[in-house]
mmCIF file of C-alpha atoms and ligand atoms in Angstrom:
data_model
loop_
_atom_site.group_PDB
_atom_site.id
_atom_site.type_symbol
_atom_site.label_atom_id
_atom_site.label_comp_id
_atom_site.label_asym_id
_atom_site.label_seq_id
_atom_site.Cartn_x
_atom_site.Cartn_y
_atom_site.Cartn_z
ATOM 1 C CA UNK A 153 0.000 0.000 0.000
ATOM 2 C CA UNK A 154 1.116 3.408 -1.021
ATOM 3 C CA UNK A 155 1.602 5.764 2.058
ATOM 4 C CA UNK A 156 0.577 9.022 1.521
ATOM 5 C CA UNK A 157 2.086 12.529 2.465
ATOM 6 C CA UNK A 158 -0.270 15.444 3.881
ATOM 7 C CA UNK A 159 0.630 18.546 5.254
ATOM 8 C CA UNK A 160 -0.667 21.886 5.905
ATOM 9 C CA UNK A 161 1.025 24.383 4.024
ATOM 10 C CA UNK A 162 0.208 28.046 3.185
ATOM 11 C CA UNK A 163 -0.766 28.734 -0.782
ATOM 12 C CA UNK A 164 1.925 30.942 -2.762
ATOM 13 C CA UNK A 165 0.560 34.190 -2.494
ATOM 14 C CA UNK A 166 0.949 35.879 -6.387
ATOM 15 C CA UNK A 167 -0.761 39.047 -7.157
ATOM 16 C CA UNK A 168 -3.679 38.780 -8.994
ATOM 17 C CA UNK A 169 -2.997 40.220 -12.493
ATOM 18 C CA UNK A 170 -5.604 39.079 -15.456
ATOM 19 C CA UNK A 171 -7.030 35.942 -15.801
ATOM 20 C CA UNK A 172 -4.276 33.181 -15.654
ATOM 21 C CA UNK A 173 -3.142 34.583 -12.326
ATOM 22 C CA UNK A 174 -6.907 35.451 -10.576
ATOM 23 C CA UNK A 175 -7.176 33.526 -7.377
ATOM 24 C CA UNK A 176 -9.696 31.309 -6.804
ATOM 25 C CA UNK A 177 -10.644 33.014 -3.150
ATOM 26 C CA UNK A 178 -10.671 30.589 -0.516
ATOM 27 C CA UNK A 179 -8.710 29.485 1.983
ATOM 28 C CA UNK A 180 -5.125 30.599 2.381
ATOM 29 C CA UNK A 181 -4.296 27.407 3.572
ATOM 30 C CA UNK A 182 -4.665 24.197 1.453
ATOM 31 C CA UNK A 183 -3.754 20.275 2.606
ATOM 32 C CA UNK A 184 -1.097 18.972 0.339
ATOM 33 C CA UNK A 185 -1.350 15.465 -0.105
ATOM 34 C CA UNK A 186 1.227 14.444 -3.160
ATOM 35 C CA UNK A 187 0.372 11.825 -4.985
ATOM 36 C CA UNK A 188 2.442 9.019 -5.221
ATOM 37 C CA UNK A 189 0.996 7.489 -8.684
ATOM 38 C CA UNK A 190 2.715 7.087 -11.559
ATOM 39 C CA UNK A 191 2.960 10.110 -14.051
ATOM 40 C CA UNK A 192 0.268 9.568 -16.589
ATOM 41 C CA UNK A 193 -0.087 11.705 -19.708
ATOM 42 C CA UNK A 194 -2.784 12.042 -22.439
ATOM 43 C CA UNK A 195 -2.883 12.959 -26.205
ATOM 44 C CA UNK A 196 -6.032 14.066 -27.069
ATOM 45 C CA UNK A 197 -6.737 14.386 -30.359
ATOM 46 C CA UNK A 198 -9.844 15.381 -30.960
ATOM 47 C CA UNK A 199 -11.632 15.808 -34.308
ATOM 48 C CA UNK A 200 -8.070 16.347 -35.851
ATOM 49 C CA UNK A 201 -6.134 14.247 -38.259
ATOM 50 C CA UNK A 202 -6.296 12.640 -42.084
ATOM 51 C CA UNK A 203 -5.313 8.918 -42.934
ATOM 52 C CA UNK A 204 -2.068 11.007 -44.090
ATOM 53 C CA UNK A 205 -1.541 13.121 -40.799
ATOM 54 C CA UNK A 206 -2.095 9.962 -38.648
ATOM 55 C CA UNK A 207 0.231 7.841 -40.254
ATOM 56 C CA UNK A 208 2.667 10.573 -39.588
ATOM 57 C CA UNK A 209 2.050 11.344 -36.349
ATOM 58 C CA UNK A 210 2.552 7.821 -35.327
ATOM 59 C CA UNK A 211 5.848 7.687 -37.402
ATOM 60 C CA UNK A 212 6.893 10.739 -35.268
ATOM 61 C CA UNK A 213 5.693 9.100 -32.109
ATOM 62 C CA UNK A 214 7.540 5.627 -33.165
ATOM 63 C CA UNK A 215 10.301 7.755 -33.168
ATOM 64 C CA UNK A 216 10.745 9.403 -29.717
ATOM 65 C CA UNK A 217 11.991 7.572 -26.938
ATOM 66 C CA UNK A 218 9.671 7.861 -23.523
ATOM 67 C CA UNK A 219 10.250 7.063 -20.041
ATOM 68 C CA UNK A 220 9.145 3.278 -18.965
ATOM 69 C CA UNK A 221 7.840 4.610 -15.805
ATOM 70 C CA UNK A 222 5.419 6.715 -17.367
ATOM 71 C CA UNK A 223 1.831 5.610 -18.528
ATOM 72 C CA UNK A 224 1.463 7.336 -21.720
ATOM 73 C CA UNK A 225 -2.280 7.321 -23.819
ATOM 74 C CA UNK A 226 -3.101 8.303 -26.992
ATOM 75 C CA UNK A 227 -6.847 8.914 -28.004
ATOM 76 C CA UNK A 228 -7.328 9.231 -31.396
ATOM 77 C CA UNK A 229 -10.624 9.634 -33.228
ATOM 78 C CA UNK A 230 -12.674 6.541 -33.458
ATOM 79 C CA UNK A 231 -11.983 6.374 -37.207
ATOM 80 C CA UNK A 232 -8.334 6.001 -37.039
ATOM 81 C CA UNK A 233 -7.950 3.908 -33.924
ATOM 82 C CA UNK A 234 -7.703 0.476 -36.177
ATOM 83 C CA UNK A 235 -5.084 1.996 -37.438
ATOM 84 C CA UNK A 236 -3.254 3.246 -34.833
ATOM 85 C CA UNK A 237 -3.588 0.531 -32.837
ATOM 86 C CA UNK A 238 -1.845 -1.937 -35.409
ATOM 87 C CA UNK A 239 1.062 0.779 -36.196
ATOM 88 C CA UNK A 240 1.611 2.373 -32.954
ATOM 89 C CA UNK A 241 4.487 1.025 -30.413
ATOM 90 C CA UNK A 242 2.071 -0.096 -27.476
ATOM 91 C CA UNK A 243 5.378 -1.087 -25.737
ATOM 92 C CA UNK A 244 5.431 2.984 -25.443
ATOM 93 C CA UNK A 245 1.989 4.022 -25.736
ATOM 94 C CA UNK A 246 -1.693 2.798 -24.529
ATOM 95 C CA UNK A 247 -4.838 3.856 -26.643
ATOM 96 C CA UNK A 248 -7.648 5.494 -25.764
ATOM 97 C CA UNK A 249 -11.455 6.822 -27.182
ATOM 98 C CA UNK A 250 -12.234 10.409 -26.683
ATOM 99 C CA UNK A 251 -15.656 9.095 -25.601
ATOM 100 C CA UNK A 252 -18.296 6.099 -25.153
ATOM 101 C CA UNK A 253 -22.047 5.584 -24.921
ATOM 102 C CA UNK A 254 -23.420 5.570 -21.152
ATOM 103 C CA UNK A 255 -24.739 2.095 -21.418
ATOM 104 C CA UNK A 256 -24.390 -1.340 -22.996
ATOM 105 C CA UNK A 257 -24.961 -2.480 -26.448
ATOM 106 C CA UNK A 258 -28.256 -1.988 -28.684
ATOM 107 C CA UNK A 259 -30.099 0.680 -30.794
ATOM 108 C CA UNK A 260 -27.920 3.633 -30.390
ATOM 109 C CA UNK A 261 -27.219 4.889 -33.865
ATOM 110 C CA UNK A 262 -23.969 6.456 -33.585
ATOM 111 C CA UNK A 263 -22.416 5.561 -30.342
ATOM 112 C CA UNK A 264 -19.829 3.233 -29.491
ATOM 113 C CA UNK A 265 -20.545 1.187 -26.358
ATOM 114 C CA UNK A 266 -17.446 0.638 -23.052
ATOM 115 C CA UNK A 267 -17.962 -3.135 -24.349
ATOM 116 C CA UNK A 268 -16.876 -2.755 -27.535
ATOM 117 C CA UNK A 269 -14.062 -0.702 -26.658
ATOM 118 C CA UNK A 270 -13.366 -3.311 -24.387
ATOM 119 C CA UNK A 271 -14.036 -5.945 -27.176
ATOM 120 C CA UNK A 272 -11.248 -4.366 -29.450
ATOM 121 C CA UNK A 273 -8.778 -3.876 -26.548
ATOM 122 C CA UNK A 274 -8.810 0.239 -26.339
ATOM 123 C CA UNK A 275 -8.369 -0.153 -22.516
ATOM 124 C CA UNK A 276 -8.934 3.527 -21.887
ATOM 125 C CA UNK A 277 -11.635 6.274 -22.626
ATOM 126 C CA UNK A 278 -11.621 10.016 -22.021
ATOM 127 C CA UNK A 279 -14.934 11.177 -20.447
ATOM 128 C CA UNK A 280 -16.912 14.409 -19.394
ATOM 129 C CA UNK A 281 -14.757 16.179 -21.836
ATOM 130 C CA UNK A 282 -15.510 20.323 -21.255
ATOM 131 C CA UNK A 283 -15.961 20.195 -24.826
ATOM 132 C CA UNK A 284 -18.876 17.153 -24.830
ATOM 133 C CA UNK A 285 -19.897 18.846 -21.751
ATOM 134 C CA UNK A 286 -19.994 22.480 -23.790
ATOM 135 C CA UNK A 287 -21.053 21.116 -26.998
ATOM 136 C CA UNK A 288 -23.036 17.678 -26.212
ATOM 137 C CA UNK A 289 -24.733 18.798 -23.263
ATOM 138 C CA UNK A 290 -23.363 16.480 -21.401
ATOM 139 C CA UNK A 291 -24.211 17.086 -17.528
ATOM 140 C CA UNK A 292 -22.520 15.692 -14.050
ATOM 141 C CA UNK A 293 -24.751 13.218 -14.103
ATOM 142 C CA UNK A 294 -24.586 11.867 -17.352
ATOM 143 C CA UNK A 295 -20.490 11.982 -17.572
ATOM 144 C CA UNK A 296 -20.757 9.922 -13.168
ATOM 145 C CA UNK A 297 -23.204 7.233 -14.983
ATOM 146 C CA UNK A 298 -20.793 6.842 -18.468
ATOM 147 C CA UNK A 299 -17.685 6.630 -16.076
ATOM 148 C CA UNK A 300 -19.256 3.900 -13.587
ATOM 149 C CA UNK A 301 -20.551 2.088 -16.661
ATOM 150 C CA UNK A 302 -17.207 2.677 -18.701
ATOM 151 C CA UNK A 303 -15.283 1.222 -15.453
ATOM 152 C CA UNK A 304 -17.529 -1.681 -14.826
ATOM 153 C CA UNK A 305 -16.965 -2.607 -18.590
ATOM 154 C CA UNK A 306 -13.531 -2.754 -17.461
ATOM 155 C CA UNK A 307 -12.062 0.418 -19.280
ATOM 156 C CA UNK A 308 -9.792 2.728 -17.412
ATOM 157 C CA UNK A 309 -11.580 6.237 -17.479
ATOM 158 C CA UNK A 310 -9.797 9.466 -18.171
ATOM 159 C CA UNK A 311 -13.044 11.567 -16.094
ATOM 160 C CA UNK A 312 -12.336 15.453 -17.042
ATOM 161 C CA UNK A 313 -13.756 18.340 -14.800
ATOM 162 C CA UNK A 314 -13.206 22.180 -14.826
ATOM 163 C CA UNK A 315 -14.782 25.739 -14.438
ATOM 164 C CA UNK A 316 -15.227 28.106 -17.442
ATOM 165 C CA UNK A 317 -13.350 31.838 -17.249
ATOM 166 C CA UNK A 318 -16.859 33.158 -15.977
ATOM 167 C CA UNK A 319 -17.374 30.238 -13.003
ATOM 168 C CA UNK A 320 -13.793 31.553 -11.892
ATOM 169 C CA UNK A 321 -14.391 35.077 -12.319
ATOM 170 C CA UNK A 322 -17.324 34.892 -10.396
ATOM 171 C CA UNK A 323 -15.058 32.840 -7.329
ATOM 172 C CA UNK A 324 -17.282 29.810 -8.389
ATOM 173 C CA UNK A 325 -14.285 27.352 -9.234
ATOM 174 C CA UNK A 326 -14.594 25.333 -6.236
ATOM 175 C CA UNK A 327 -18.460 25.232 -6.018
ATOM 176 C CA UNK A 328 -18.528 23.590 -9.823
ATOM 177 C CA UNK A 329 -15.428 21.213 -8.906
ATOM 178 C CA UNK A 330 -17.168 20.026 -5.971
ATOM 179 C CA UNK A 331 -20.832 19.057 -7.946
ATOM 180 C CA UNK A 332 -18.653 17.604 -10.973
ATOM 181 C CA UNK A 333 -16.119 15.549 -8.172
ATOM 182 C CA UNK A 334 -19.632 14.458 -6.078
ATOM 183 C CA UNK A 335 -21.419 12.878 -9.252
ATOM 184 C CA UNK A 336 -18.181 10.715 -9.697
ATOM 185 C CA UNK A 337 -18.052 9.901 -5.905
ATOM 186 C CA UNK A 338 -22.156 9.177 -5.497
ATOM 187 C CA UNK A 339 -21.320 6.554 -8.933
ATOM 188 C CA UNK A 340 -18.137 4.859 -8.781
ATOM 189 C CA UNK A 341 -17.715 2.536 -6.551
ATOM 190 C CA UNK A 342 -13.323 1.404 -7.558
ATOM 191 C CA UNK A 343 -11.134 4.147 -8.198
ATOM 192 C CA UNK A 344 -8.478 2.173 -9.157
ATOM 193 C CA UNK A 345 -8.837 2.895 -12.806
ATOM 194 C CA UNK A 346 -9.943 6.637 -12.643
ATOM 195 C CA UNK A 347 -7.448 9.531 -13.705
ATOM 196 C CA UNK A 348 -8.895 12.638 -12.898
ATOM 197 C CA UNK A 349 -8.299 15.810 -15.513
ATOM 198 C CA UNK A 350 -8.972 19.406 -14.208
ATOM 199 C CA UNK A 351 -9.195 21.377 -17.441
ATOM 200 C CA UNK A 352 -9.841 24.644 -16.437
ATOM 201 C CA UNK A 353 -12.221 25.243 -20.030
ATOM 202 C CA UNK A 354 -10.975 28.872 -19.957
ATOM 203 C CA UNK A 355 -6.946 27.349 -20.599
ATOM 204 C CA UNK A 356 -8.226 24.631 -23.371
ATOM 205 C CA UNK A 357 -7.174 25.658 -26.911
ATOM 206 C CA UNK A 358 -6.666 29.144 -25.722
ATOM 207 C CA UNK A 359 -2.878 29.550 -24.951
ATOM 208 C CA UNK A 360 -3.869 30.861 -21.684
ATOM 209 C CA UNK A 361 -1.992 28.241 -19.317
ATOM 210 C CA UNK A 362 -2.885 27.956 -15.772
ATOM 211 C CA UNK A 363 -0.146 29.079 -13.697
ATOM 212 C CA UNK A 364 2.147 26.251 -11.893
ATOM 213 C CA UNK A 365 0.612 27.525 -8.854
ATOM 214 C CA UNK A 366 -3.353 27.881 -9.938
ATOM 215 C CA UNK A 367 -2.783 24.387 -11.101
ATOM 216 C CA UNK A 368 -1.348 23.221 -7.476
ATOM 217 C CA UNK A 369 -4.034 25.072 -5.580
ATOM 218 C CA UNK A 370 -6.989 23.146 -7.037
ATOM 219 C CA UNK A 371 -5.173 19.969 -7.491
ATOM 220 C CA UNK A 372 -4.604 20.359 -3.773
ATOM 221 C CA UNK A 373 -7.924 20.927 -3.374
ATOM 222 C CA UNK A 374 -9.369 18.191 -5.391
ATOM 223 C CA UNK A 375 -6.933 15.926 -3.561
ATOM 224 C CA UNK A 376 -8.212 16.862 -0.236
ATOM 225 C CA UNK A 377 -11.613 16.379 -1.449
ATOM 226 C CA UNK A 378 -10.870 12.832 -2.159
ATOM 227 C CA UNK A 379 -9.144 12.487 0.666
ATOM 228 C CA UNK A 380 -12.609 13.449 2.990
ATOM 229 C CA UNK A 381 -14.883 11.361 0.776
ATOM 230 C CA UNK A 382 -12.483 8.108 -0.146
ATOM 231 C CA UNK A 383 -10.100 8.216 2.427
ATOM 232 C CA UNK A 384 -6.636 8.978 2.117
ATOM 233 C CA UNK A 385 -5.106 5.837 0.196
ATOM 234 C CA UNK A 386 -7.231 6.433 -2.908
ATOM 235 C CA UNK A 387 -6.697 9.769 -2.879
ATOM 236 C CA UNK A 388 -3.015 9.799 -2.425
ATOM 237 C CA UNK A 389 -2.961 6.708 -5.461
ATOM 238 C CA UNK A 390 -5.339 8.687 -7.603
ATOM 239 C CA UNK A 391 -3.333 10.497 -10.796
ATOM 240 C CA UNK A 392 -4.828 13.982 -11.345
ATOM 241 C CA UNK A 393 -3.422 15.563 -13.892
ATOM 242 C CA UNK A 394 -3.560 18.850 -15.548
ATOM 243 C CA UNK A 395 -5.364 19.954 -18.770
ATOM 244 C CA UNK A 396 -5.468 23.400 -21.006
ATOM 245 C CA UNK A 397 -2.479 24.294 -23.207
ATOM 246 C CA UNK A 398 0.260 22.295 -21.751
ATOM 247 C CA UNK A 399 2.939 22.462 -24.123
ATOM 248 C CA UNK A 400 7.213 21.651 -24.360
ATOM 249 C CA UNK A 401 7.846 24.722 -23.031
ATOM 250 C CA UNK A 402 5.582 25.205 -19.726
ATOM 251 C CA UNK A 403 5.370 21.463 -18.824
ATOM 252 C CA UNK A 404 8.295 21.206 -16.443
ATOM 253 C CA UNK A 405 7.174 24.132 -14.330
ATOM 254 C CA UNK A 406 3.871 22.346 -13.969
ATOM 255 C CA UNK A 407 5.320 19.039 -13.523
ATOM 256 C CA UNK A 408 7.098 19.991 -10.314
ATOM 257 C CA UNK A 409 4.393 20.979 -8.429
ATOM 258 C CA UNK A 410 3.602 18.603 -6.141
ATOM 259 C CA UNK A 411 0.012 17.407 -6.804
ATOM 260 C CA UNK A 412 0.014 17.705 -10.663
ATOM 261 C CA UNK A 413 0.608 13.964 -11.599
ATOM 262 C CA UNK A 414 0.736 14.311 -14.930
ATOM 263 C CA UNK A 415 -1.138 15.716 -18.614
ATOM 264 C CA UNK A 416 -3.922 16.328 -20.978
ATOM 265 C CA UNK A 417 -2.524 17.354 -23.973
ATOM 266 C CA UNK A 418 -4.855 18.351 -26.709
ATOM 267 C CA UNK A 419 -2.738 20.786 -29.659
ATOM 268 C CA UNK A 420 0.619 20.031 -28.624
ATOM 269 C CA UNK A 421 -0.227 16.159 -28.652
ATOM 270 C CA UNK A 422 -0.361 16.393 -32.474
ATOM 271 C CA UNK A 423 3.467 16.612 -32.920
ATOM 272 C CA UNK A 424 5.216 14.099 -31.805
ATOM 273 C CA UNK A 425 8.298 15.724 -30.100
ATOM 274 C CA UNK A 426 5.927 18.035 -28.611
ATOM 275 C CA UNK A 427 4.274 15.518 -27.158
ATOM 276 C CA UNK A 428 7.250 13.000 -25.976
ATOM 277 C CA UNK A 429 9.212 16.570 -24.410
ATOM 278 C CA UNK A 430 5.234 16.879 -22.559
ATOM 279 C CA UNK A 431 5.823 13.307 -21.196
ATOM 280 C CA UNK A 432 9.862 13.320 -20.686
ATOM 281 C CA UNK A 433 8.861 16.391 -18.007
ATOM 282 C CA UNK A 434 8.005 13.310 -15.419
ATOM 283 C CA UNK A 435 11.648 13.434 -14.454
ATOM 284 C CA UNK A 436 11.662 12.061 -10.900
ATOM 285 C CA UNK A 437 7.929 11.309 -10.993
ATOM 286 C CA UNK A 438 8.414 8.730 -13.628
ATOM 287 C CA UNK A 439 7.923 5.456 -11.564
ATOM 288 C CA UNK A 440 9.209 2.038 -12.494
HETATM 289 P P1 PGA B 173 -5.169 21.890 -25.328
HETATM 290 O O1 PGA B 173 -6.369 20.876 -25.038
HETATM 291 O O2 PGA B 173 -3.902 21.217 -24.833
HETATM 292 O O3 PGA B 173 -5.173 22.089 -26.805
HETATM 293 O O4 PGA B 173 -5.464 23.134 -24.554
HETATM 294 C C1 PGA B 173 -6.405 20.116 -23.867
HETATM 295 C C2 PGA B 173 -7.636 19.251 -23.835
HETATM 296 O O5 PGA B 173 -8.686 19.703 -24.298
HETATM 297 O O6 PGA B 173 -7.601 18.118 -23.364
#
C-alpha cells in the first residue's frame, strides 16, 4: 500500500494580475497530499487528423523515446484507432477513445458502447470532456453514470472536470469542482482505474496556461476532497493531472508541483516531439 504525504502548508501568495493569475478566493491554507501514482499523460486528439496526418504522427511518435515509468495514452478519433492501434508502439503508448455511450450495447445509432471498446482492446476512454460537456450537453450526471458504466466494462476512465473563465471570475471554481467531483463519488464505486483531468475550459485551446501555482491550488484541493470522501489511500494513489495548453515549453514548471501527476494534452499532442518533451517532463515522478 502506497503511504501518503499530507501537510498543511500556506498557498503561494501571487498578485492577482488578469485571468491566468486570478485567485480562486478561498482558503489561504490548502492540505497537500502528493500523490504518489505514476505520471500519466494524455494525447487528445480530438476531431483532428487525415489517414495522411495519422500515419505521420505515429511515425513521429515511433520515433521518440519515452520514459518506462510513465503511462502514456493516446486517443485518437474513433476512425483512425484500427489503425493506430496496429502501427503504434504499445510497448510505449496505450490507446484510448475520446468518448463512449453511457450504457451497454443496442439501438444507439452512432455511439460506441465501453464493451466494444473493451471488445477491441482500447483499454482507456476520455470522459466528461468540457468540450462534450460544452457542446453535447453532457451534464454531471450523465459523464458519473458513463464513467461507472465505462469502469464496470472494465475500461480505465480518463473523467475530465473544470470551471469556465466566468465560473472563476465569479469565485465559483470550487463550487462547480465540488458538484462535478460528487457525481463521480455518489457513482463509482473502484477508483483504481480513474485519472482525474482538471481542465480549467478557460486554458483549453486558448494559450492561456494555468499558472504552476493555480494548477497546485486546485489539485490540492481536489486531492483533499478525495481524501474526505475516499479516504486517504485512494486519494493519495489517484493520478490527477492537468489539462489546457500544456505544451514543451511550460510542462516542467507544472510538472514539479507537487500534486500535478501528470497531462492532458490536446494541440501540442499532435506533434510528436511536442508531445514526448510533454511526457519526458516526469523526471523524478516517472515510476518504475
Ligand atoms: P489543449 O487541449 O492542450 O489544446 O489546450 C487540452 C484538452 O482539451 O484536453
Amino acid at each position: 500500500m502506497l503511504a501518503s504525504r499530507c501537510s498543511l502548508r500556506p498557498t503561494a501568495s501571487r498578485p492577482a494580475s488578469g485571468v491566468a493569475r486570478m485567485p480562486v478566493g478561498r482558503s489561504r491554507l490548502n492540505v497537500v497530499c502528493a500523490s504518489n501514482a505514476k505520471f500519466f499523460v494524455g494525447g487528445n486528439w480530438k476531431c483532428n487528423g487525415s489517414v495522411g496526418n495519422v500515419r505521420k504522427l505515429v511515425d513521429e511518435l515511433n520515433a521518440e523515446s519515452i520514459p518506462a515509468g510513465v503511462d502514456v495514452v493516446c486517443a485518437p478519433p474513433y476512425i483512425y484507432i484500427d489503425y493506430v492501434m496496429q502501427h503504434l508502439d504499445r510497448d510505449k503508448y496505450q490507446l484510448a477513445a475520446q468518448n463512449c455511450w453511457i450504457g451497454g450495447n443496442g439501438a444507439y445509432t452512432g455511439e460506441v458502447s465501453a464493451e466494444q471498446l473493451q471488445d477491441f482492446g482500447v483499454p482507456w476512454v476520455i470522459l466528461g470532456h468540457s468540450e462534450r460537456r460544452a457542446l453535447c450537453n453532457e451534464s454531471n450526471e450523465v459523464v458519473a453514470k458513463k464513467t461507472a458504466h465505462a469502469l464496470a466494462a472494465g475500461l480505465g476512465v480518463i473523467a475530465c472536470i473544470g470551471e469556465t473563465l466566468e465560473q472563476r471570475q465569479s469565485g465559483s471554481v470550487f463550487k462547480v469542482l465540488d458538484a462535478q467531483m460528487q457525481a463521480l463519488v455518489d457513482e463509482v464505486k473502484d477508483w483504481s482505474k480513474v485519472v482525474v483531468a482538471y481542465e480549467p475550459v478557460w486554458a483549453i485551446g486558448t494559450g492561456v496556461v494555468a499558472t504552476p501555482e493555480q494548477a497546485q491550488e486546485v489539485h490540492a484541493y481536489l486531492r483533499k476532497f478525495l481524501t474526505a470522501r475516499l479516504g486517504s489511500s485512494v486519494a493519495s494513489t489517484l493520478r490527477i493531472i492537468y489539462g489546457g495548453s500544456v505544451n514543451d515549453a511550460n510542462c516542467k514548471e507544472l510538472s514539479l508541483q507537487e500534486d500535478i501527476d501528470g497531462f492532458l494534452v490536446g494541440g501540442a499532442s499532435l506533434k510528436g516531439s511536442s508531445f514526448a518533451t510533454i511526457c519526458n517532463a516526469a523526471g523524478k515522478k516517472a515510476k518504475i
